[in-house]
Short mmCIF file of C-alpha atoms and ligand atoms in Angstrom, two decimals:
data_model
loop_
_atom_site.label_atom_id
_atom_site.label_comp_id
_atom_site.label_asym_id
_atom_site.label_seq_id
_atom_site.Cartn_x
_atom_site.Cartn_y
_atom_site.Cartn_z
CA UNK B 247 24.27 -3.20 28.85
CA UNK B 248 27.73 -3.50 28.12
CA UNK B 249 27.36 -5.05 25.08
CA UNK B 250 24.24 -2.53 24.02
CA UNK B 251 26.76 0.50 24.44
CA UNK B 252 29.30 -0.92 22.22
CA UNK B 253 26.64 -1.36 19.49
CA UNK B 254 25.00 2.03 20.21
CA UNK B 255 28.78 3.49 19.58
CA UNK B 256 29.28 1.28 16.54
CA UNK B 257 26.13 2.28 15.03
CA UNK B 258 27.19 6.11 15.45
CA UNK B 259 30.19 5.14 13.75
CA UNK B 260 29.02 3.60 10.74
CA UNK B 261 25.99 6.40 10.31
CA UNK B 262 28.65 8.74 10.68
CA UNK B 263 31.48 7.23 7.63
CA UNK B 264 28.10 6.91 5.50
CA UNK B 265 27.34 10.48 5.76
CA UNK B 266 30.86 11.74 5.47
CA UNK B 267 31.65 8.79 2.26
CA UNK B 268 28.05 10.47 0.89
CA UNK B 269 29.24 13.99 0.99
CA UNK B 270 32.54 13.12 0.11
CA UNK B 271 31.39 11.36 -3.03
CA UNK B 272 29.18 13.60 -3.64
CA UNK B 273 32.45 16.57 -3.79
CA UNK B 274 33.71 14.65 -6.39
CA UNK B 275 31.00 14.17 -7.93
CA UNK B 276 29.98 17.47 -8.28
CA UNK B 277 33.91 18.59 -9.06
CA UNK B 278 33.34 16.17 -12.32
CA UNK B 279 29.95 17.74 -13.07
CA UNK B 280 31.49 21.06 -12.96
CA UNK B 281 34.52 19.96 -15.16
CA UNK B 282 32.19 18.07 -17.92
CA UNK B 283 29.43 20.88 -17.76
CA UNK B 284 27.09 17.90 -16.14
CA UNK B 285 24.77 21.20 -15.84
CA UNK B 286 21.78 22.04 -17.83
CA UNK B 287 19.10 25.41 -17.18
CA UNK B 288 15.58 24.86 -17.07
CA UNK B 289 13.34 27.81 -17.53
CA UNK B 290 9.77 28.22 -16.16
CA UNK B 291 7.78 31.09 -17.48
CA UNK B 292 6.04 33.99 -15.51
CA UNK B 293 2.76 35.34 -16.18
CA UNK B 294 1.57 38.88 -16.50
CA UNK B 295 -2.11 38.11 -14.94
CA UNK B 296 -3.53 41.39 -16.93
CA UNK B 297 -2.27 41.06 -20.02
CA UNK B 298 -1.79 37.36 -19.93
CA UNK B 299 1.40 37.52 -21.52
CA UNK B 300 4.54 35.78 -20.70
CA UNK B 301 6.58 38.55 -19.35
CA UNK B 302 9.89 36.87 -18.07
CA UNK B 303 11.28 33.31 -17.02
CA UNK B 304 13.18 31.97 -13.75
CA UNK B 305 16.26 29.73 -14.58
CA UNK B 306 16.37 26.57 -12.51
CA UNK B 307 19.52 24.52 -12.50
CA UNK B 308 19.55 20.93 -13.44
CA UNK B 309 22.03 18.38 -12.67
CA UNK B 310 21.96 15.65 -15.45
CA UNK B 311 24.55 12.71 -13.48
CA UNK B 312 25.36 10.45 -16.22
CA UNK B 313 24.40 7.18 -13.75
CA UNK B 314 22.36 8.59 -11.40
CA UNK B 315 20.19 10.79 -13.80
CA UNK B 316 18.53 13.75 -12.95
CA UNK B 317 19.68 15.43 -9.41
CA UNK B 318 17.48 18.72 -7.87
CA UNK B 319 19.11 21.28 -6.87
CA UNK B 320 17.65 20.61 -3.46
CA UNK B 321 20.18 17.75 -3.05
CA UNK B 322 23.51 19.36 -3.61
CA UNK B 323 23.39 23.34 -3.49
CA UNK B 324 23.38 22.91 -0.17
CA UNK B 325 26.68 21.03 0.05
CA UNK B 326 28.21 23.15 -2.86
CA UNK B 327 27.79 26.30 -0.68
CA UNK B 328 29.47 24.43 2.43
CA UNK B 329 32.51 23.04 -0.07
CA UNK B 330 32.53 26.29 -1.81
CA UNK B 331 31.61 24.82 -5.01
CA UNK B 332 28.80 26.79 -5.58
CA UNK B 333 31.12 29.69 -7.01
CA UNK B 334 32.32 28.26 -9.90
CA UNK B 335 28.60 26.30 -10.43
CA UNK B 336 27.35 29.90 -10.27
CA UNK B 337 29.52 31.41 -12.32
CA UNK B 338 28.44 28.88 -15.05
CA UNK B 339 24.68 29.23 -14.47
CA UNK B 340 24.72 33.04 -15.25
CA UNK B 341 26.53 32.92 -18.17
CA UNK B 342 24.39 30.82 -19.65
CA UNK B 343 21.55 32.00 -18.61
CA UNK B 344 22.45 35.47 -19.84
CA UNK B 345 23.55 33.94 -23.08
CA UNK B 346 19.99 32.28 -23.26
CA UNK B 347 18.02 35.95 -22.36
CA UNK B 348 19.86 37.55 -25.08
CA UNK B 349 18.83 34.19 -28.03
CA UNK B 350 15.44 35.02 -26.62
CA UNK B 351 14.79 38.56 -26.37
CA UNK B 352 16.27 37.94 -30.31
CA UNK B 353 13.17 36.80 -31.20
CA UNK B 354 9.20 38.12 -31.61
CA UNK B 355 8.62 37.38 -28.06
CA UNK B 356 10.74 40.01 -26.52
CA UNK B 357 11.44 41.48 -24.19
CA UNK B 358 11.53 38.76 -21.78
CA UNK B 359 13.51 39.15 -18.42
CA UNK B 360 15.49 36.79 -17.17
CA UNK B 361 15.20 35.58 -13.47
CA UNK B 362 18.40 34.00 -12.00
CA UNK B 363 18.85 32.75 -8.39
CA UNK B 364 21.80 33.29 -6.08
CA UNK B 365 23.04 31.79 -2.88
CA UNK B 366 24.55 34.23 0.26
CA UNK B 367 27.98 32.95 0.21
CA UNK B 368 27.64 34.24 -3.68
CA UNK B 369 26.47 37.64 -2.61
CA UNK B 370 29.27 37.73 0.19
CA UNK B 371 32.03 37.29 -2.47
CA UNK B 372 34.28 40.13 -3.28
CA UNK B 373 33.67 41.32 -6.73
CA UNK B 374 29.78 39.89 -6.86
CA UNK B 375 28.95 43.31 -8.50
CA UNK B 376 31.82 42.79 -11.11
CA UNK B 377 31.28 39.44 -11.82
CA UNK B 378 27.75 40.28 -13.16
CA UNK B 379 29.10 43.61 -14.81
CA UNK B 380 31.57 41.09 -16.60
CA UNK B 381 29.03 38.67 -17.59
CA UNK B 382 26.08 41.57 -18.74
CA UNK B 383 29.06 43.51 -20.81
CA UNK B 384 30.43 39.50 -22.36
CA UNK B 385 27.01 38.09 -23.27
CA UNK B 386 25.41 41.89 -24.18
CA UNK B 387 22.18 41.19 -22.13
CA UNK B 388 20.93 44.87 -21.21
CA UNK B 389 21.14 45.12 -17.26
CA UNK B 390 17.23 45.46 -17.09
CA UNK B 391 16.17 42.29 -18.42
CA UNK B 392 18.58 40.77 -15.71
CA UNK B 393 16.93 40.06 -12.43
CA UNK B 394 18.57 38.72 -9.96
CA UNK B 395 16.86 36.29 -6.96
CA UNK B 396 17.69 36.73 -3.22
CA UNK B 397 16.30 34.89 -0.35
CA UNK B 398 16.47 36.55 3.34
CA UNK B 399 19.56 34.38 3.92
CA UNK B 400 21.46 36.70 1.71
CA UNK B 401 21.09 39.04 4.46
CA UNK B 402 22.05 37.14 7.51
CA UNK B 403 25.22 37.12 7.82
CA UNK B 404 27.02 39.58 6.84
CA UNK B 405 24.50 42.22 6.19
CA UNK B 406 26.47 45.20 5.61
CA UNK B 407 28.39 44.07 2.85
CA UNK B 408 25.05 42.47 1.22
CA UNK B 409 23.29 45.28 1.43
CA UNK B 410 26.46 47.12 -0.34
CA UNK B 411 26.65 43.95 -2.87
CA UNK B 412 22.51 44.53 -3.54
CA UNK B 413 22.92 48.55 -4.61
CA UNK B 414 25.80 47.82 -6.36
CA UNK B 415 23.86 45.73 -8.78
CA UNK B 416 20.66 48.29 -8.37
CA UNK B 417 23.10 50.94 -9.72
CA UNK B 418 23.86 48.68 -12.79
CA UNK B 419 20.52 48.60 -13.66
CA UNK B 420 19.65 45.37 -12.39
CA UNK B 421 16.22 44.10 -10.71
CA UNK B 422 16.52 42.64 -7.59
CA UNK B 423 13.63 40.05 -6.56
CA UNK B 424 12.93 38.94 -2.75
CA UNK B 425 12.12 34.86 -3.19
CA UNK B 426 10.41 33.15 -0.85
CA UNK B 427 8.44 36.02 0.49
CA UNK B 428 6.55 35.42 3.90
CA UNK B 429 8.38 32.52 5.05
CA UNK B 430 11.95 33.75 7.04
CA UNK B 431 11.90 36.19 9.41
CA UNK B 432 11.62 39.83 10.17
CA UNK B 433 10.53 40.48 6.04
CA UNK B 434 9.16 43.59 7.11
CA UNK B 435 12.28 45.04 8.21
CA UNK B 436 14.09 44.43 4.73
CA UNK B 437 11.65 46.01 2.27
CA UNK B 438 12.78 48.93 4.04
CA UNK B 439 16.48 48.29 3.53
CA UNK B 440 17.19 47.23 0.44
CA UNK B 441 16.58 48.76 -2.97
CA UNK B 442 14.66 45.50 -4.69
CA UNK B 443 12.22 45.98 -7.17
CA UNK B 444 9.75 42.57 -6.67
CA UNK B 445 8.42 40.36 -3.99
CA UNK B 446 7.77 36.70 -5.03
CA UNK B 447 5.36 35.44 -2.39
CA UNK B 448 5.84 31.83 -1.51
CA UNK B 449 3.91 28.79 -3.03
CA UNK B 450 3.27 27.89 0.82
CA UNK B 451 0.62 30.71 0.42
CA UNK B 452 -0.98 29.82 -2.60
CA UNK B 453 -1.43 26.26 -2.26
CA UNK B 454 -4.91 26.74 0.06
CA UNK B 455 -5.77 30.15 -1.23
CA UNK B 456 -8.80 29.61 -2.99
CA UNK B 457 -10.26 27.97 0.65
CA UNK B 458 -8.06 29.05 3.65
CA UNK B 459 -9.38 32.27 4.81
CA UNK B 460 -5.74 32.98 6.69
CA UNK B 461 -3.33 32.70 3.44
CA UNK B 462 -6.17 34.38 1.16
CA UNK B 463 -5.87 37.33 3.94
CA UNK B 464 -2.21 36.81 3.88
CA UNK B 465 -1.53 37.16 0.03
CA UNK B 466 -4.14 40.36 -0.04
CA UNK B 467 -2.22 41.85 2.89
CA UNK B 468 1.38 41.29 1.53
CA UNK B 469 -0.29 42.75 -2.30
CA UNK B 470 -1.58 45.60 -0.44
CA UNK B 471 1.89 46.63 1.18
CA UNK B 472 3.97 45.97 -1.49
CA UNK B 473 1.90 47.99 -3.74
CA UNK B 474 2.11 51.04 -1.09
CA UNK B 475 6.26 50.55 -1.14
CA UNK B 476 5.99 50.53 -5.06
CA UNK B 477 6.83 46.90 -5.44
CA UNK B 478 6.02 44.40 -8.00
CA UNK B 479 4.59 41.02 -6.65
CA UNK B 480 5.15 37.55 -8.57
CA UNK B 481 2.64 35.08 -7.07
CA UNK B 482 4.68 31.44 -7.07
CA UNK B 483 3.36 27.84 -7.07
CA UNK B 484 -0.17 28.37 -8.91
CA UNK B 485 -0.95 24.86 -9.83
CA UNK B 486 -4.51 24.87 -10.94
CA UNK B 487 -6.97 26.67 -13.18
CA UNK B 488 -9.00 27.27 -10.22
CA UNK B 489 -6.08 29.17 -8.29
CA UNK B 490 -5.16 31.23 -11.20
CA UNK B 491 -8.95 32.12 -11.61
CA UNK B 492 -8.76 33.03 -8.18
CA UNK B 493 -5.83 35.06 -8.09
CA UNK B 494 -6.51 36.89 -11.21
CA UNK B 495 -9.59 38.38 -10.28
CA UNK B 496 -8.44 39.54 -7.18
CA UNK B 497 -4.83 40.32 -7.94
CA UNK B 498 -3.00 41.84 -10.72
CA UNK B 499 0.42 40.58 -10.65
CA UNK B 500 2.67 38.39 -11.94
CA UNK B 501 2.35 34.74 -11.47
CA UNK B 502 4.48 31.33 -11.91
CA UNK B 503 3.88 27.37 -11.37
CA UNK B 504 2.41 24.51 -12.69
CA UNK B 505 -0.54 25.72 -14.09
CA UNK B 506 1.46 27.58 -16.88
CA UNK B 507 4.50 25.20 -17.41
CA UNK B 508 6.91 22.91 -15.34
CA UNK B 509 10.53 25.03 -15.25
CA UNK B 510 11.62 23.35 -19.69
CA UNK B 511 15.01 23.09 -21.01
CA UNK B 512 14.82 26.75 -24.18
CA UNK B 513 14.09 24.38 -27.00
CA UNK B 514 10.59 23.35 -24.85
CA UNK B 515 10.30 26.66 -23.87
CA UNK B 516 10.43 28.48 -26.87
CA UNK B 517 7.92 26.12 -28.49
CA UNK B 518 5.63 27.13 -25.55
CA UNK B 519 6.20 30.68 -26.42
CA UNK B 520 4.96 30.26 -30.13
CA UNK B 521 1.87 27.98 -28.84
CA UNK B 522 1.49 30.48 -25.80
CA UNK B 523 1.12 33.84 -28.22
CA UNK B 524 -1.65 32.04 -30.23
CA UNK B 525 -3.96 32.16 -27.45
P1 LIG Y 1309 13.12 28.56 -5.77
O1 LIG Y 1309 14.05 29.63 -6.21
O2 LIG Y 1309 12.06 28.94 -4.80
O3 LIG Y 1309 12.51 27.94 -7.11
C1 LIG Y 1309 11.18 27.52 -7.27
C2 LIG Y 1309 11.07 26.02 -7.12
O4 LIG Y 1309 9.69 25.66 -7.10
C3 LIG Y 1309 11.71 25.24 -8.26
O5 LIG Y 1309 12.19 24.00 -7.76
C4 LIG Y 1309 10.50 25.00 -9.18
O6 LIG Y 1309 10.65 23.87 -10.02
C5 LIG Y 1309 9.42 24.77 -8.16
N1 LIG Y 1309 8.09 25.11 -8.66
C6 LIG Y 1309 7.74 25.96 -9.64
N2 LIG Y 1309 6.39 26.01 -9.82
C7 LIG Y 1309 5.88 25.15 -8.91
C8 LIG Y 1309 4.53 24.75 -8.60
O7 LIG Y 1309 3.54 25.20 -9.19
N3 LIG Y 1309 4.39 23.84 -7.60
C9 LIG Y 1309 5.45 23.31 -6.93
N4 LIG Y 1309 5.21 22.43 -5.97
N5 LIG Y 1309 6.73 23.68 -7.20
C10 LIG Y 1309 6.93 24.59 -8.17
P2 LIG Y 1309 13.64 23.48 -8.12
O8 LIG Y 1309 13.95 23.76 -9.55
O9 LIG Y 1309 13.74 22.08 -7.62
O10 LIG Y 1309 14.60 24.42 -7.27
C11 LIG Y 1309 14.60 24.36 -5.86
C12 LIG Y 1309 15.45 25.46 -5.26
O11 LIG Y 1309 16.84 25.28 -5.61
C13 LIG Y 1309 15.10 26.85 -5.78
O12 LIG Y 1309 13.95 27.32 -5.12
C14 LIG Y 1309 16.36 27.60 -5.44
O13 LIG Y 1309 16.38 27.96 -4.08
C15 LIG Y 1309 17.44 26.54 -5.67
N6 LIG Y 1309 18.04 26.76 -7.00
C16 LIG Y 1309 17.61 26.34 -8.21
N7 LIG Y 1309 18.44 26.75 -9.20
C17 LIG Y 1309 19.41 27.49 -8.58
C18 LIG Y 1309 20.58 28.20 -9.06
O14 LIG Y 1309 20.88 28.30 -10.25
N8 LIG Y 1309 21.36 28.82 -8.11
C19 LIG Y 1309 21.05 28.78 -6.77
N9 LIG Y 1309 21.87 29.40 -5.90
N10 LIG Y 1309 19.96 28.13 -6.30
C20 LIG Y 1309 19.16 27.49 -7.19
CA1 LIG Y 1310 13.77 31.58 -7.07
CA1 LIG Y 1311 10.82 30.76 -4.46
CA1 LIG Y 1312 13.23 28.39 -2.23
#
């Protein structure tokens, strides 16, 4: 037993260094990335289901790690909010993505809004609301094509000043989007608080829709409301011509996944807007 305790404690030990020689690797790794502009945007286009047009695009950050290759975001946003890098990571992505609305909305296929993510401790920042004024009145995108993504976590901690954050950017003309729609908690209560302009129901709903009698029920129901508060709905995570059939006989809204195109670096995507205006 004695000996079983002593290996139960050294095996705590080691799994412990690993994680903390992981994340502290990974700090540096990212502070490099950061320095060298490691970063790339990917942009998946959205879907006007009437009109069949493309109406807008998300950015999606991509982490290209000159060994390691391609890192999702799902692997180190997390850890940039904790070690605060996610300010300066930020900072980057909407600047170029800004940059990259305005090349677009250049061309024939304008307008096109431009869809960009942010994380709470973002949000909770002083000067949020100037930092995008900054970047709109630098780059010259026109506040309305901006639209920027929050999740319900914006609004957990420190609600009061997120709320105030969220109408400061309303009042610049700004669309605000609710991601992730259906799967936090108390959603309800929010619609009702916060001036936002577009729920984006989660792929989570969409993936059984065309069978599963519950998230078919569940999409109609959250289309139904958000029509009655005078919202816009974008449908995520539509992966097959069968779904989109679905949805677009039932719903008109916006809609986003597979089906349409993988999230492309602009080159990519601006070839798929030439190919996509043919049809
Ligand atoms: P999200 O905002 O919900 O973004 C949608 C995610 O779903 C993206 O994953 C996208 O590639 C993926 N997706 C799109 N269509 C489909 C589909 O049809 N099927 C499936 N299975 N997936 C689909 P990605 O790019 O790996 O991003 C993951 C998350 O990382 C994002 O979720 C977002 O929360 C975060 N993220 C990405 N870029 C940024 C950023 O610039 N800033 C911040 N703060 N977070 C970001
Ligand atoms: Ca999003
Ligand atoms: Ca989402
Ligand atoms: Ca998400």
């Amino acid at each position: 037993a004695k000996g079983r305790g002593r290996n139960t404690y050294q095996w705590y030990t080691d799994e412990l260094n690993r994680r903390v020689t992981e994340r502290v690797n990974l700090r540096h790794a990212l502070a490099q990335a950061i320095e060298q502009e490691q970063f790339e945007l990917h942009y998946q286009p959205q879907i006007d289901s009437v009109s069949g047009r493309v109406v807008g695009v998300e950015a999606l950050l991509r982490w290209q790690h000159p060994q390691q290759g391609n890192i999702p975001p799902i692997d180190f946003i997390g850890l940039s909010e904790e070690t605060g890098q996610i300010i300066p990571i930020s900072d980057w992505v909407l600047r170029r993505a800004c940059l990259d609305a305005v090349a677009l909305n250049r061309g024939e296929h304008a307008p096109l809004t431009m869809a960009v993510n942010v994380s709470p401790m973002q949000v909770q920042r002083p000067g949020f609301v100037a930092s995008i004024e900054r970047v709109l009145a630098e780059t010259g995108l026109s506040a309305e094509l901006l639209e920027i993504e929050i999740t319900e976590g914006v609004l957990m901690d420190s609600t009061e000043h997120a709320i105030d954050a969220i109408e400061g950017l309303r009042a610049l003309g700004v669309n605000i989007a609710l991601d992730d729609f259906g799967t936090g908690f108390s959603s309800l209560s929010y619609l009702k608080r916060l001036p936002i302009q577009k729920l984006k129901i989660d792929r989570s709903f969409i993936r059984d829709v065309t069978c599963d009698e519950n998230d078919a029920a569940i999409v109609e129901g959250v289309i139904t409301l958000a029509e009655k508060l005078g919202l816009t709905v974008l449908i995520e995570g539509v992966e097959t011509r069968e779904q989109f059939l679905y949805l677009r006989e039932r719903h008109p809204t916006y809609l986003q996944g597979y089906y349409f195109a993988r999230p492309i670096p602009l080159d990519a995507l601006i070839d798929y807007l030439d190919r996509f205006d043919q049809h």
